[in-house]
Amino acid sequence: MNARECDVLIVGLGPGGGAAAAAAAAAGLSVIAIERKREIGVPVQCAEFIPLPLSRHAMAPGVLAQRISGMTSVLPSGTAVDTPFSGLMVDRAAFDRELAGAAAAEGATVHAATSLVALDADAGMARLRGPAGESTLHYRVLIAADGPHSTVARLLGLPPLQTVNTRQYTVPLLQPFADTDIWLSPDYPGGYAWLFPKGDRANLGLGMDLEAGGDMKMLLDRLHRELVVEERVGADILTRTGGAIPVGGLRDPLLAGSVLFVGDAAGLTHPVTGAGIAAAVASGEAAAAAARSWISGDAAALETYAEDMVDQFGEALARAVRRRAELMRIRNTPAFVNDAAHRRSWIAFDEYYRAALST
Ligand SMILES: Cc1cc2nc3c(=O)[nH]c(=O)nc-3n(C[C@H](O)[C@H](O)[C@H](O)COP(=O)(O)OP(=O)(O)OC[C@H]3O[C@@H](n4cnc5c(N)ncnc54)[C@H](O)[C@@H]3O)c2cc1C
């Protein structure tokens, strides 16, 4: 098979695409994986927390930054509640680079600075633009791992996913600690603010629904100033980033012909917490396995992938969508400032997992 054809084309080399590329190549498929950024993983658009089951991807030198053991959730009244919360802080650029490197080591052809620009899905044909110009590639399965504003979805005429915006500063951390701090506030409708420690620095960020109003820069600067006054962080802003987070739940459909959506492109990110790395890796690996089975003759394998994703993630995502909607429904009422409403809408509290009162 020459370079103009492959079994699997993977668009996007974030965690979803990297995991898919490594798994598909390891399963013996010919894989071409493209990433439009010049350098995989850069710029980082992430708070860089991963749950413990992803530890195996954090073992390479330069990936693991520190361990996390708890979460402090600060309610609108100022009450702070500590809960256990285990995970790792990583260097996300190194994390993504390691996954892409593992894919290349398994035999995948990896192209950075290369974008998908056109698609004829019926013919299994993709038009790519890279440093050497444009080229056409024939594929059997396409894995769309191209993030919250998926180009593949747009080229297929599928609707965009609902997203919230985020803004994040990396700041010096003056007092090392091992908890993630979360602020729930009526000032951040449809989102929250966070401080995630990473050794001698921390990621201080804010995500919210801009349609509900609010000035993210002003709000993040205000929180930053408060933490400087408390002598928790330094006044310098070492890096600035941001990005979109899907908050509408699973894309429907997850499958279009022989195109499978994974990770953020599939809407697998948790609409309340914004966490999506673990789901991106899991769905990328599952999509690769489905591609392998389908190419080996299992005609139902791609549909089975979509069903498996619904089984695995559907209920948790649907609950998160409901909890967000419940909170947003009351945002113009006095109840919106009450701790009770925010406890019901945040994963650290038992109320979040209880059956809905009215829905
Ligand atoms: C500020 C912020 C903080 C976050 N913090 C966390 C966190 O702490 N923990 C967590 O679990 N999740 C976090 N998330 C969510 C997490 O980053 C995503 O869920 C995760 O990156 C999804 O991985 P993915 O591979 O699906 O997509 P992405 O990581 O978005 O990767 C998609 C890739 O596709 C590429 N691409 C797009 N279009 C094309 C094209 N046409 N051609 C070629 N390549 C293309 C993009 O350049 C990109 O590299 C955060 C998100 C944001 C915005």
CSV table of C-alpha atoms and ligand atoms in Angstrom, one decimal:
chain,number,residue,atom,x,y,z
A,1,MET,CA,0.0,0.0,0.0
A,2,ASN,CA,1.6,3.3,-1.0
A,3,ALA,CA,1.4,6.7,0.8
A,4,ARG,CA,-1.7,7.7,-1.1
A,5,GLU,CA,-3.8,5.0,0.5
A,6,CYS,CA,-4.3,3.8,4.0
A,7,ASP,CA,-6.6,1.7,6.1
A,8,VAL,CA,-7.2,4.5,8.6
A,9,LEU,CA,-6.9,8.2,8.3
A,10,ILE,CA,-6.8,10.0,11.7
A,11,VAL,CA,-7.5,13.7,11.7
A,12,GLY,CA,-6.1,15.4,14.8
A,13,LEU,CA,-3.3,14.3,17.2
A,14,GLY,CA,-4.6,15.3,20.6
A,15,PRO,CA,-5.1,12.5,23.1
A,16,GLY,CA,-7.9,11.0,21.0
A,17,GLY,CA,-6.1,10.9,17.7
A,18,GLY,CA,-2.8,9.9,19.3
A,19,ALA,CA,-4.4,6.9,21.2
A,20,ALA,CA,-6.3,5.9,18.1
A,21,ALA,CA,-3.2,6.0,15.9
A,22,ALA,CA,-1.1,4.0,18.3
A,23,ALA,CA,-3.8,1.4,18.7
A,24,ALA,CA,-4.7,1.1,15.0
A,25,ALA,CA,-1.0,0.8,14.0
A,26,ALA,CA,-0.4,-1.8,16.8
A,27,ALA,CA,-3.4,-3.8,15.4
A,28,GLY,CA,-1.6,-4.0,12.1
A,29,LEU,CA,-3.5,-1.4,10.1
A,30,SER,CA,-1.8,1.1,7.8
A,31,VAL,CA,-2.4,4.4,9.5
A,32,ILE,CA,-1.8,8.0,8.4
A,33,ALA,CA,-2.4,10.5,11.2
A,34,ILE,CA,-2.4,14.3,10.6
A,35,GLU,CA,-2.2,17.3,12.9
A,36,ARG,CA,-2.6,20.8,11.7
A,37,LYS,CA,-0.4,22.3,14.4
A,38,ARG,CA,3.3,22.6,13.5
A,39,GLU,CA,4.3,21.1,16.8
A,40,ILE,CA,2.1,18.4,18.3
A,41,GLY,CA,0.6,19.5,21.6
A,42,VAL,CA,1.6,23.1,21.3
A,43,PRO,CA,0.1,25.5,22.3
A,44,VAL,CA,-1.3,23.7,25.4
A,45,GLN,CA,-5.0,24.4,25.8
A,46,CYS,CA,-5.6,22.5,29.0
A,47,ALA,CA,-5.5,22.6,32.8
A,48,GLU,CA,-3.4,19.4,32.5
A,49,PHE,CA,-5.2,17.1,35.0
A,50,ILE,CA,-5.5,13.4,34.2
A,51,PRO,CA,-7.2,10.7,36.2
A,52,LEU,CA,-5.1,7.8,37.6
A,53,PRO,CA,-6.2,5.2,35.0
A,54,LEU,CA,-4.2,7.2,32.5
A,55,SER,CA,-1.0,6.9,34.6
A,56,ARG,CA,0.5,4.5,32.0
A,57,HIS,CA,0.6,7.4,29.6
A,58,ALA,CA,2.4,9.7,32.1
A,59,MET,CA,5.5,7.5,32.7
A,60,ALA,CA,7.7,8.9,30.0
A,61,PRO,CA,10.3,11.5,31.1
A,62,GLY,CA,8.9,15.0,31.2
A,63,VAL,CA,5.2,14.1,31.3
A,64,LEU,CA,4.3,13.8,35.0
A,65,ALA,CA,4.4,17.1,36.9
A,66,GLN,CA,2.9,16.2,40.3
A,67,ARG,CA,0.3,14.1,42.1
A,68,ILE,CA,-3.1,15.3,43.1
A,69,SER,CA,-5.0,13.9,46.1
A,70,GLY,CA,-8.0,16.1,46.8
A,71,MET,CA,-10.4,18.7,45.6
A,72,THR,CA,-11.5,21.8,47.4
A,73,SER,CA,-14.8,23.1,46.1
A,74,VAL,CA,-15.7,26.7,47.2
A,75,LEU,CA,-19.4,27.4,47.1
A,76,PRO,CA,-20.9,30.9,46.5
A,77,SER,CA,-21.2,31.5,50.3
A,78,GLY,CA,-17.4,31.0,50.6
A,79,THR,CA,-17.8,27.6,52.3
A,80,ALA,CA,-15.0,25.3,51.2
A,81,VAL,CA,-15.6,21.6,51.0
A,82,ASP,CA,-12.7,19.1,50.8
A,83,THR,CA,-13.2,15.8,49.0
A,84,PRO,CA,-10.7,13.1,47.9
A,85,PHE,CA,-9.8,13.4,44.3
A,86,SER,CA,-6.9,11.4,42.9
A,87,GLY,CA,-5.0,12.1,39.7
A,88,LEU,CA,-1.9,13.5,38.1
A,89,MET,CA,-0.9,16.8,36.7
A,90,VAL,CA,1.0,16.4,33.5
A,91,ASP,CA,2.8,18.5,30.9
A,92,ARG,CA,0.1,18.2,28.3
A,93,ALA,CA,2.3,19.0,25.3
A,94,ALA,CA,4.6,16.2,26.4
A,95,PHE,CA,1.6,13.9,27.0
A,96,ASP,CA,0.3,14.5,23.4
A,97,ARG,CA,3.8,14.1,22.0
A,98,GLU,CA,4.3,10.8,23.7
A,99,LEU,CA,1.1,9.4,22.3
A,100,ALA,CA,2.0,10.5,18.8
A,101,GLY,CA,5.5,9.1,19.3
A,102,ALA,CA,4.0,5.8,20.4
A,103,ALA,CA,1.9,5.8,17.2
A,104,ALA,CA,4.9,6.4,15.1
A,105,ALA,CA,6.8,3.7,16.9
A,106,GLU,CA,4.0,1.2,16.1
A,107,GLY,CA,4.4,2.1,12.4
A,108,ALA,CA,1.8,4.9,11.9
A,109,THR,CA,2.8,7.7,9.5
A,110,VAL,CA,2.5,11.0,11.4
A,111,HIS,CA,2.4,14.3,9.7
A,112,ALA,CA,2.4,17.6,11.7
A,113,ALA,CA,1.6,20.9,10.0
A,114,THR,CA,-1.0,19.1,7.9
A,115,SER,CA,-4.7,19.8,7.7
A,116,LEU,CA,-7.7,18.1,6.3
A,117,VAL,CA,-9.3,20.6,3.9
A,118,ALA,CA,-11.8,18.7,1.9
A,119,LEU,CA,-13.6,15.4,2.2
A,120,ASP,CA,-15.6,13.1,-0.2
A,121,ALA,CA,-16.8,10.6,2.4
A,122,ASP,CA,-18.8,8.5,-0.1
A,123,ALA,CA,-15.6,7.9,-2.0
A,124,GLY,CA,-13.4,7.6,1.1
A,125,MET,CA,-11.2,10.4,-0.2
A,126,ALA,CA,-9.6,13.2,1.8
A,127,ARG,CA,-7.8,16.3,0.6
A,128,LEU,CA,-4.8,17.2,2.8
A,129,ARG,CA,-2.8,20.4,2.9
A,130,GLY,CA,0.8,20.1,4.3
A,131,PRO,CA,4.2,21.8,4.0
A,132,ALA,CA,4.7,20.3,0.5
A,133,GLY,CA,1.2,21.4,-0.8
A,134,GLU,CA,-2.0,19.6,-1.3
A,135,SER,CA,-2.5,15.9,-1.8
A,136,THR,CA,-5.4,13.4,-2.0
A,137,LEU,CA,-5.6,10.3,0.2
A,138,HIS,CA,-7.8,7.3,0.0
A,139,TYR,CA,-8.9,5.7,3.3
A,140,ARG,CA,-11.2,2.9,4.4
A,141,VAL,CA,-12.0,4.4,7.9
A,142,LEU,CA,-11.6,8.0,9.0
A,143,ILE,CA,-11.3,8.7,12.7
A,144,ALA,CA,-12.3,12.3,13.4
A,145,ALA,CA,-10.2,13.3,16.4
A,146,ASP,CA,-10.2,17.0,15.5
A,147,GLY,CA,-11.5,18.5,18.6
A,148,PRO,CA,-14.5,20.6,19.6
A,149,HIS,CA,-14.8,22.5,16.3
A,150,SER,CA,-14.4,19.4,14.2
A,151,THR,CA,-13.5,20.1,10.6
A,152,VAL,CA,-14.7,16.6,9.6
A,153,ALA,CA,-18.1,17.3,11.1
A,154,ARG,CA,-18.3,20.6,9.2
A,155,LEU,CA,-17.2,19.0,5.9
A,156,LEU,CA,-19.9,16.3,6.4
A,157,GLY,CA,-22.6,19.0,7.0
A,158,LEU,CA,-23.1,18.0,10.6
A,159,PRO,CA,-24.1,20.7,13.1
A,160,PRO,CA,-21.5,22.2,15.4
A,161,LEU,CA,-21.3,21.1,19.1
A,162,GLN,CA,-22.5,23.5,21.8
A,163,THR,CA,-19.4,24.8,23.7
A,164,VAL,CA,-18.3,27.1,26.5
A,165,ASN,CA,-15.2,29.3,26.4
A,166,THR,CA,-12.3,29.2,28.8
A,167,ARG,CA,-9.4,31.4,29.7
A,168,GLN,CA,-6.4,30.3,31.6
A,169,TYR,CA,-3.1,31.7,33.0
A,170,THR,CA,-0.1,29.8,34.2
A,171,VAL,CA,1.1,31.6,37.3
A,172,PRO,CA,3.9,31.0,39.8
A,173,LEU,CA,2.7,28.9,42.8
A,174,LEU,CA,4.1,30.3,46.1
A,175,GLN,CA,2.8,27.5,48.4
A,176,PRO,CA,3.0,24.0,46.8
A,177,PHE,CA,-0.1,21.9,47.5
A,178,ALA,CA,-1.8,18.7,46.2
A,179,ASP,CA,-5.5,19.7,45.8
A,180,THR,CA,-7.4,21.1,42.8
A,181,ASP,CA,-9.3,24.2,43.9
A,182,ILE,CA,-12.6,24.9,42.3
A,183,TRP,CA,-14.8,28.0,42.6
A,184,LEU,CA,-18.5,27.8,42.0
A,185,SER,CA,-20.1,31.2,41.6
A,186,PRO,CA,-23.0,33.0,40.0
A,187,ASP,CA,-20.3,35.1,38.4
A,188,TYR,CA,-19.3,32.1,36.3
A,189,PRO,CA,-22.7,30.9,34.8
A,190,GLY,CA,-22.4,27.5,33.2
A,191,GLY,CA,-18.9,27.0,34.3
A,192,TYR,CA,-16.4,27.5,37.2
A,193,ALA,CA,-12.9,28.7,38.0
A,194,TRP,CA,-10.0,26.5,38.9
A,195,LEU,CA,-6.5,26.5,40.3
A,196,PHE,CA,-4.6,23.3,39.5
A,197,PRO,CA,-1.1,23.0,41.1
A,198,LYS,CA,1.8,21.9,38.9
A,199,GLY,CA,5.0,22.0,41.1
A,200,ASP,CA,6.1,25.5,41.4
A,201,ARG,CA,3.4,26.8,39.0
A,202,ALA,CA,-0.3,26.5,38.7
A,203,ASN,CA,-3.0,26.7,36.0
A,204,LEU,CA,-5.5,29.3,37.0
A,205,GLY,CA,-8.5,29.3,34.7
A,206,LEU,CA,-12.1,30.1,34.2
A,207,GLY,CA,-14.8,28.6,31.9
A,208,MET,CA,-18.3,30.0,31.4
A,209,ASP,CA,-21.2,30.4,29.1
A,210,LEU,CA,-20.6,33.7,27.4
A,211,GLU,CA,-24.1,33.9,26.1
A,212,ALA,CA,-25.2,34.4,29.8
A,213,GLY,CA,-23.0,37.5,29.9
A,214,GLY,CA,-19.8,38.3,31.8
A,215,ASP,CA,-16.3,39.4,31.1
A,216,MET,CA,-13.9,36.4,31.5
A,217,LYS,CA,-10.8,38.5,31.4
A,218,MET,CA,-12.0,40.8,34.1
A,219,LEU,CA,-13.2,37.9,36.3
A,220,LEU,CA,-10.0,35.9,35.9
A,221,ASP,CA,-7.8,39.0,36.6
A,222,ARG,CA,-9.9,39.6,39.7
A,223,LEU,CA,-9.5,36.0,41.0
A,224,HIS,CA,-5.8,36.2,40.2
A,225,ARG,CA,-5.4,39.4,42.2
A,226,GLU,CA,-7.2,37.9,45.2
A,227,LEU,CA,-4.9,34.9,45.1
A,228,VAL,CA,-1.9,37.2,44.9
A,229,VAL,CA,-3.1,39.1,48.0
A,230,GLU,CA,-3.5,35.8,49.8
A,231,GLU,CA,0.1,35.0,48.8
A,232,ARG,CA,-0.9,31.8,47.1
A,233,VAL,CA,0.3,32.7,43.7
A,234,GLY,CA,2.7,35.2,42.1
A,235,ALA,CA,1.6,38.3,40.1
A,236,ASP,CA,3.4,37.2,36.9
A,237,ILE,CA,1.4,35.6,34.2
A,238,LEU,CA,3.8,33.1,32.6
A,239,THR,CA,1.5,31.9,29.8
A,240,ARG,CA,-2.0,32.6,28.6
A,241,THR,CA,-4.3,30.1,26.9
A,242,GLY,CA,-7.9,29.1,26.5
A,243,GLY,CA,-10.2,27.1,24.2
A,244,ALA,CA,-13.6,25.7,23.7
A,245,ILE,CA,-15.1,22.8,25.7
A,246,PRO,CA,-18.1,20.9,24.4
A,247,VAL,CA,-21.0,21.0,26.9
A,248,GLY,CA,-23.9,19.5,25.0
A,249,GLY,CA,-23.1,15.8,25.5
A,250,LEU,CA,-22.6,13.1,22.9
A,251,ARG,CA,-22.6,14.0,19.2
A,252,ASP,CA,-25.5,12.4,17.4
A,253,PRO,CA,-24.6,10.5,15.2
A,254,LEU,CA,-21.2,9.3,16.3
A,255,LEU,CA,-20.8,7.5,13.0
A,256,ALA,CA,-21.3,8.8,9.5
A,257,GLY,CA,-20.5,6.1,6.8
A,258,SER,CA,-17.0,5.0,7.7
A,259,VAL,CA,-16.2,8.1,9.7
A,260,LEU,CA,-16.0,7.7,13.5
A,261,PHE,CA,-15.9,10.6,15.9
A,262,VAL,CA,-13.8,10.4,19.1
A,263,GLY,CA,-12.9,12.6,22.0
A,264,ASP,CA,-14.1,16.3,21.9
A,265,ALA,CA,-15.2,15.9,18.3
A,266,ALA,CA,-17.6,13.3,19.6
A,267,GLY,CA,-18.8,15.5,22.4
A,268,LEU,CA,-17.3,13.1,25.0
A,269,THR,CA,-16.0,15.9,27.3
A,270,HIS,CA,-17.8,16.2,30.6
A,271,PRO,CA,-20.2,19.1,30.3
A,272,VAL,CA,-19.8,20.1,34.0
A,273,THR,CA,-16.1,19.5,34.7
A,274,GLY,CA,-14.8,20.0,31.2
A,275,ALA,CA,-12.6,16.9,31.6
A,276,GLY,CA,-12.1,15.1,28.3
A,277,ILE,CA,-8.6,13.5,28.1
A,278,ALA,CA,-9.6,10.1,29.5
A,279,ALA,CA,-12.7,9.8,27.3
A,280,ALA,CA,-10.6,10.9,24.3
A,281,VAL,CA,-8.0,8.2,24.9
A,282,ALA,CA,-10.7,5.5,25.6
A,283,SER,CA,-12.8,6.4,22.5
A,284,GLY,CA,-9.7,6.7,20.3
A,285,GLU,CA,-8.6,3.2,21.3
A,286,ALA,CA,-12.2,1.8,20.9
A,287,ALA,CA,-12.5,3.5,17.4
A,288,ALA,CA,-9.2,1.9,16.4
A,289,ALA,CA,-10.4,-1.6,17.5
A,290,ALA,CA,-13.7,-1.0,15.6
A,291,ALA,CA,-11.8,0.0,12.5
A,292,ARG,CA,-9.7,-3.2,12.8
A,293,SER,CA,-12.8,-5.4,13.1
A,294,TRP,CA,-14.6,-3.7,10.3
A,295,ILE,CA,-11.7,-4.0,7.9
A,296,SER,CA,-11.4,-7.7,8.9
A,297,GLY,CA,-15.0,-8.2,7.8
A,298,ASP,CA,-17.2,-7.5,10.8
A,299,ALA,CA,-19.8,-5.4,9.1
A,300,ALA,CA,-21.4,-4.2,12.3
A,301,ALA,CA,-18.2,-3.1,14.0
A,302,LEU,CA,-18.5,0.6,13.4
A,303,GLU,CA,-22.1,0.7,14.6
A,304,THR,CA,-21.0,-1.3,17.7
A,305,TYR,CA,-18.4,1.4,18.4
A,306,ALA,CA,-21.1,4.1,18.5
A,307,GLU,CA,-23.3,1.9,20.7
A,308,ASP,CA,-20.4,1.2,23.1
A,309,MET,CA,-19.7,4.9,23.5
A,310,VAL,CA,-23.4,5.5,24.4
A,311,ASP,CA,-23.3,2.6,26.9
A,312,GLN,CA,-20.0,3.7,28.4
A,313,PHE,CA,-20.5,7.5,28.6
A,314,GLY,CA,-24.1,8.3,27.7
A,315,GLU,CA,-25.6,8.3,31.2
A,316,ALA,CA,-22.9,10.3,32.9
A,317,LEU,CA,-22.9,12.9,30.1
A,318,ALA,CA,-26.7,13.1,30.1
A,319,ARG,CA,-26.7,13.7,33.8
A,320,ALA,CA,-24.1,16.5,33.4
A,321,VAL,CA,-26.1,18.1,30.6
A,322,ARG,CA,-29.2,18.0,32.9
A,323,ARG,CA,-27.4,19.5,35.9
A,324,ARG,CA,-26.0,22.3,33.8
A,325,ALA,CA,-29.4,23.0,32.3
A,326,GLU,CA,-31.1,23.0,35.7
A,327,LEU,CA,-28.6,25.6,37.0
A,328,MET,CA,-28.8,27.7,33.9
A,329,ARG,CA,-32.6,27.8,34.1
A,330,ILE,CA,-32.5,29.5,37.5
A,331,ARG,CA,-29.6,31.9,36.7
A,332,ASN,CA,-31.9,35.0,36.7
A,333,THR,CA,-33.6,34.0,40.0
A,334,PRO,CA,-32.4,34.5,43.6
A,335,ALA,CA,-31.9,30.7,44.0
A,336,PHE,CA,-28.8,31.0,41.7
A,337,VAL,CA,-26.7,32.5,44.5
A,338,ASN,CA,-27.6,29.7,46.9
A,339,ASP,CA,-25.1,27.0,47.7
A,340,ALA,CA,-27.8,24.3,47.4
A,341,ALA,CA,-28.2,24.9,43.6
A,342,HIS,CA,-24.4,24.8,43.1
A,343,ARG,CA,-24.0,21.6,45.2
A,344,ARG,CA,-26.5,19.9,43.0
A,345,SER,CA,-24.5,20.9,39.9
A,346,TRP,CA,-21.0,19.9,41.0
A,347,ILE,CA,-19.6,16.4,40.9
A,348,ALA,CA,-18.0,16.6,44.4
A,349,PHE,CA,-21.4,16.6,46.1
A,350,ASP,CA,-23.8,13.7,46.7
A,351,GLU,CA,-26.7,15.9,45.5
A,352,TYR,CA,-25.2,15.8,42.0
A,353,TYR,CA,-25.8,12.1,41.7
A,354,ARG,CA,-29.3,12.0,43.2
A,355,ALA,CA,-32.4,11.6,40.9
A,356,ALA,CA,-33.7,14.9,39.5
A,357,LEU,CA,-36.4,16.6,41.6
A,358,SER,CA,-38.5,17.8,38.7
A,359,THR,CA,-37.1,16.2,35.5
B,1,LIG,C1,-8.7,25.4,29.1
B,1,LIG,C2,-9.0,24.0,29.1
B,1,LIG,C3,-8.6,23.2,30.2
B,1,LIG,C4,-8.9,21.8,30.1
B,1,LIG,N1,-8.5,21.1,31.2
B,1,LIG,C5,-8.6,19.7,31.2
B,1,LIG,C6,-8.1,18.9,32.2
B,1,LIG,O1,-7.4,19.4,33.1
B,1,LIG,N2,-8.3,17.6,32.1
B,1,LIG,C7,-9.0,17.0,31.1
B,1,LIG,O2,-9.2,15.8,31.1
B,1,LIG,N3,-9.5,17.7,30.1
B,1,LIG,C8,-9.3,19.1,30.1
B,1,LIG,N4,-9.8,19.8,29.1
B,1,LIG,C9,-10.4,19.2,27.9
B,1,LIG,C10,-9.4,18.4,27.1
B,1,LIG,O3,-8.3,19.3,26.8
B,1,LIG,C11,-10.0,17.8,25.9
B,1,LIG,O4,-11.2,17.1,26.3
B,1,LIG,C12,-9.1,16.9,25.1
B,1,LIG,O5,-8.0,17.7,24.6
B,1,LIG,C13,-9.8,16.2,24.0
B,1,LIG,O6,-8.8,15.5,23.2
B,1,LIG,P1,-9.1,15.3,21.6
B,1,LIG,O7,-8.0,14.5,21.1
B,1,LIG,O8,-10.5,14.8,21.4
B,1,LIG,O9,-9.1,16.8,21.0
B,1,LIG,P2,-8.0,17.9,21.0
B,1,LIG,O10,-7.0,17.7,22.1
B,1,LIG,O11,-8.7,19.2,20.8
B,1,LIG,O12,-7.2,17.6,19.7
B,1,LIG,C14,-7.7,17.9,18.4
B,1,LIG,C15,-6.6,18.1,17.5
B,1,LIG,O13,-7.1,18.2,16.1
B,1,LIG,C16,-6.3,19.1,15.4
B,1,LIG,N5,-7.1,19.5,14.3
B,1,LIG,C17,-8.3,20.2,14.2
B,1,LIG,N6,-8.7,20.4,13.0
B,1,LIG,C18,-7.8,19.8,12.2
B,1,LIG,C19,-7.7,19.6,10.8
B,1,LIG,N7,-8.7,20.1,9.9
B,1,LIG,N8,-6.7,18.9,10.3
B,1,LIG,C20,-5.7,18.4,11.1
B,1,LIG,N9,-5.8,18.5,12.4
B,1,LIG,C21,-6.8,19.2,13.0
B,1,LIG,C22,-6.1,20.2,16.4
B,1,LIG,O14,-5.1,21.1,16.1
B,1,LIG,C23,-5.9,19.4,17.7
B,1,LIG,O15,-4.5,19.3,18.0
B,1,LIG,C24,-9.5,21.2,29.0
B,1,LIG,C25,-9.9,22.0,27.9
B,1,LIG,C26,-9.6,23.4,27.9
B,1,LIG,C27,-10.0,24.2,26.7
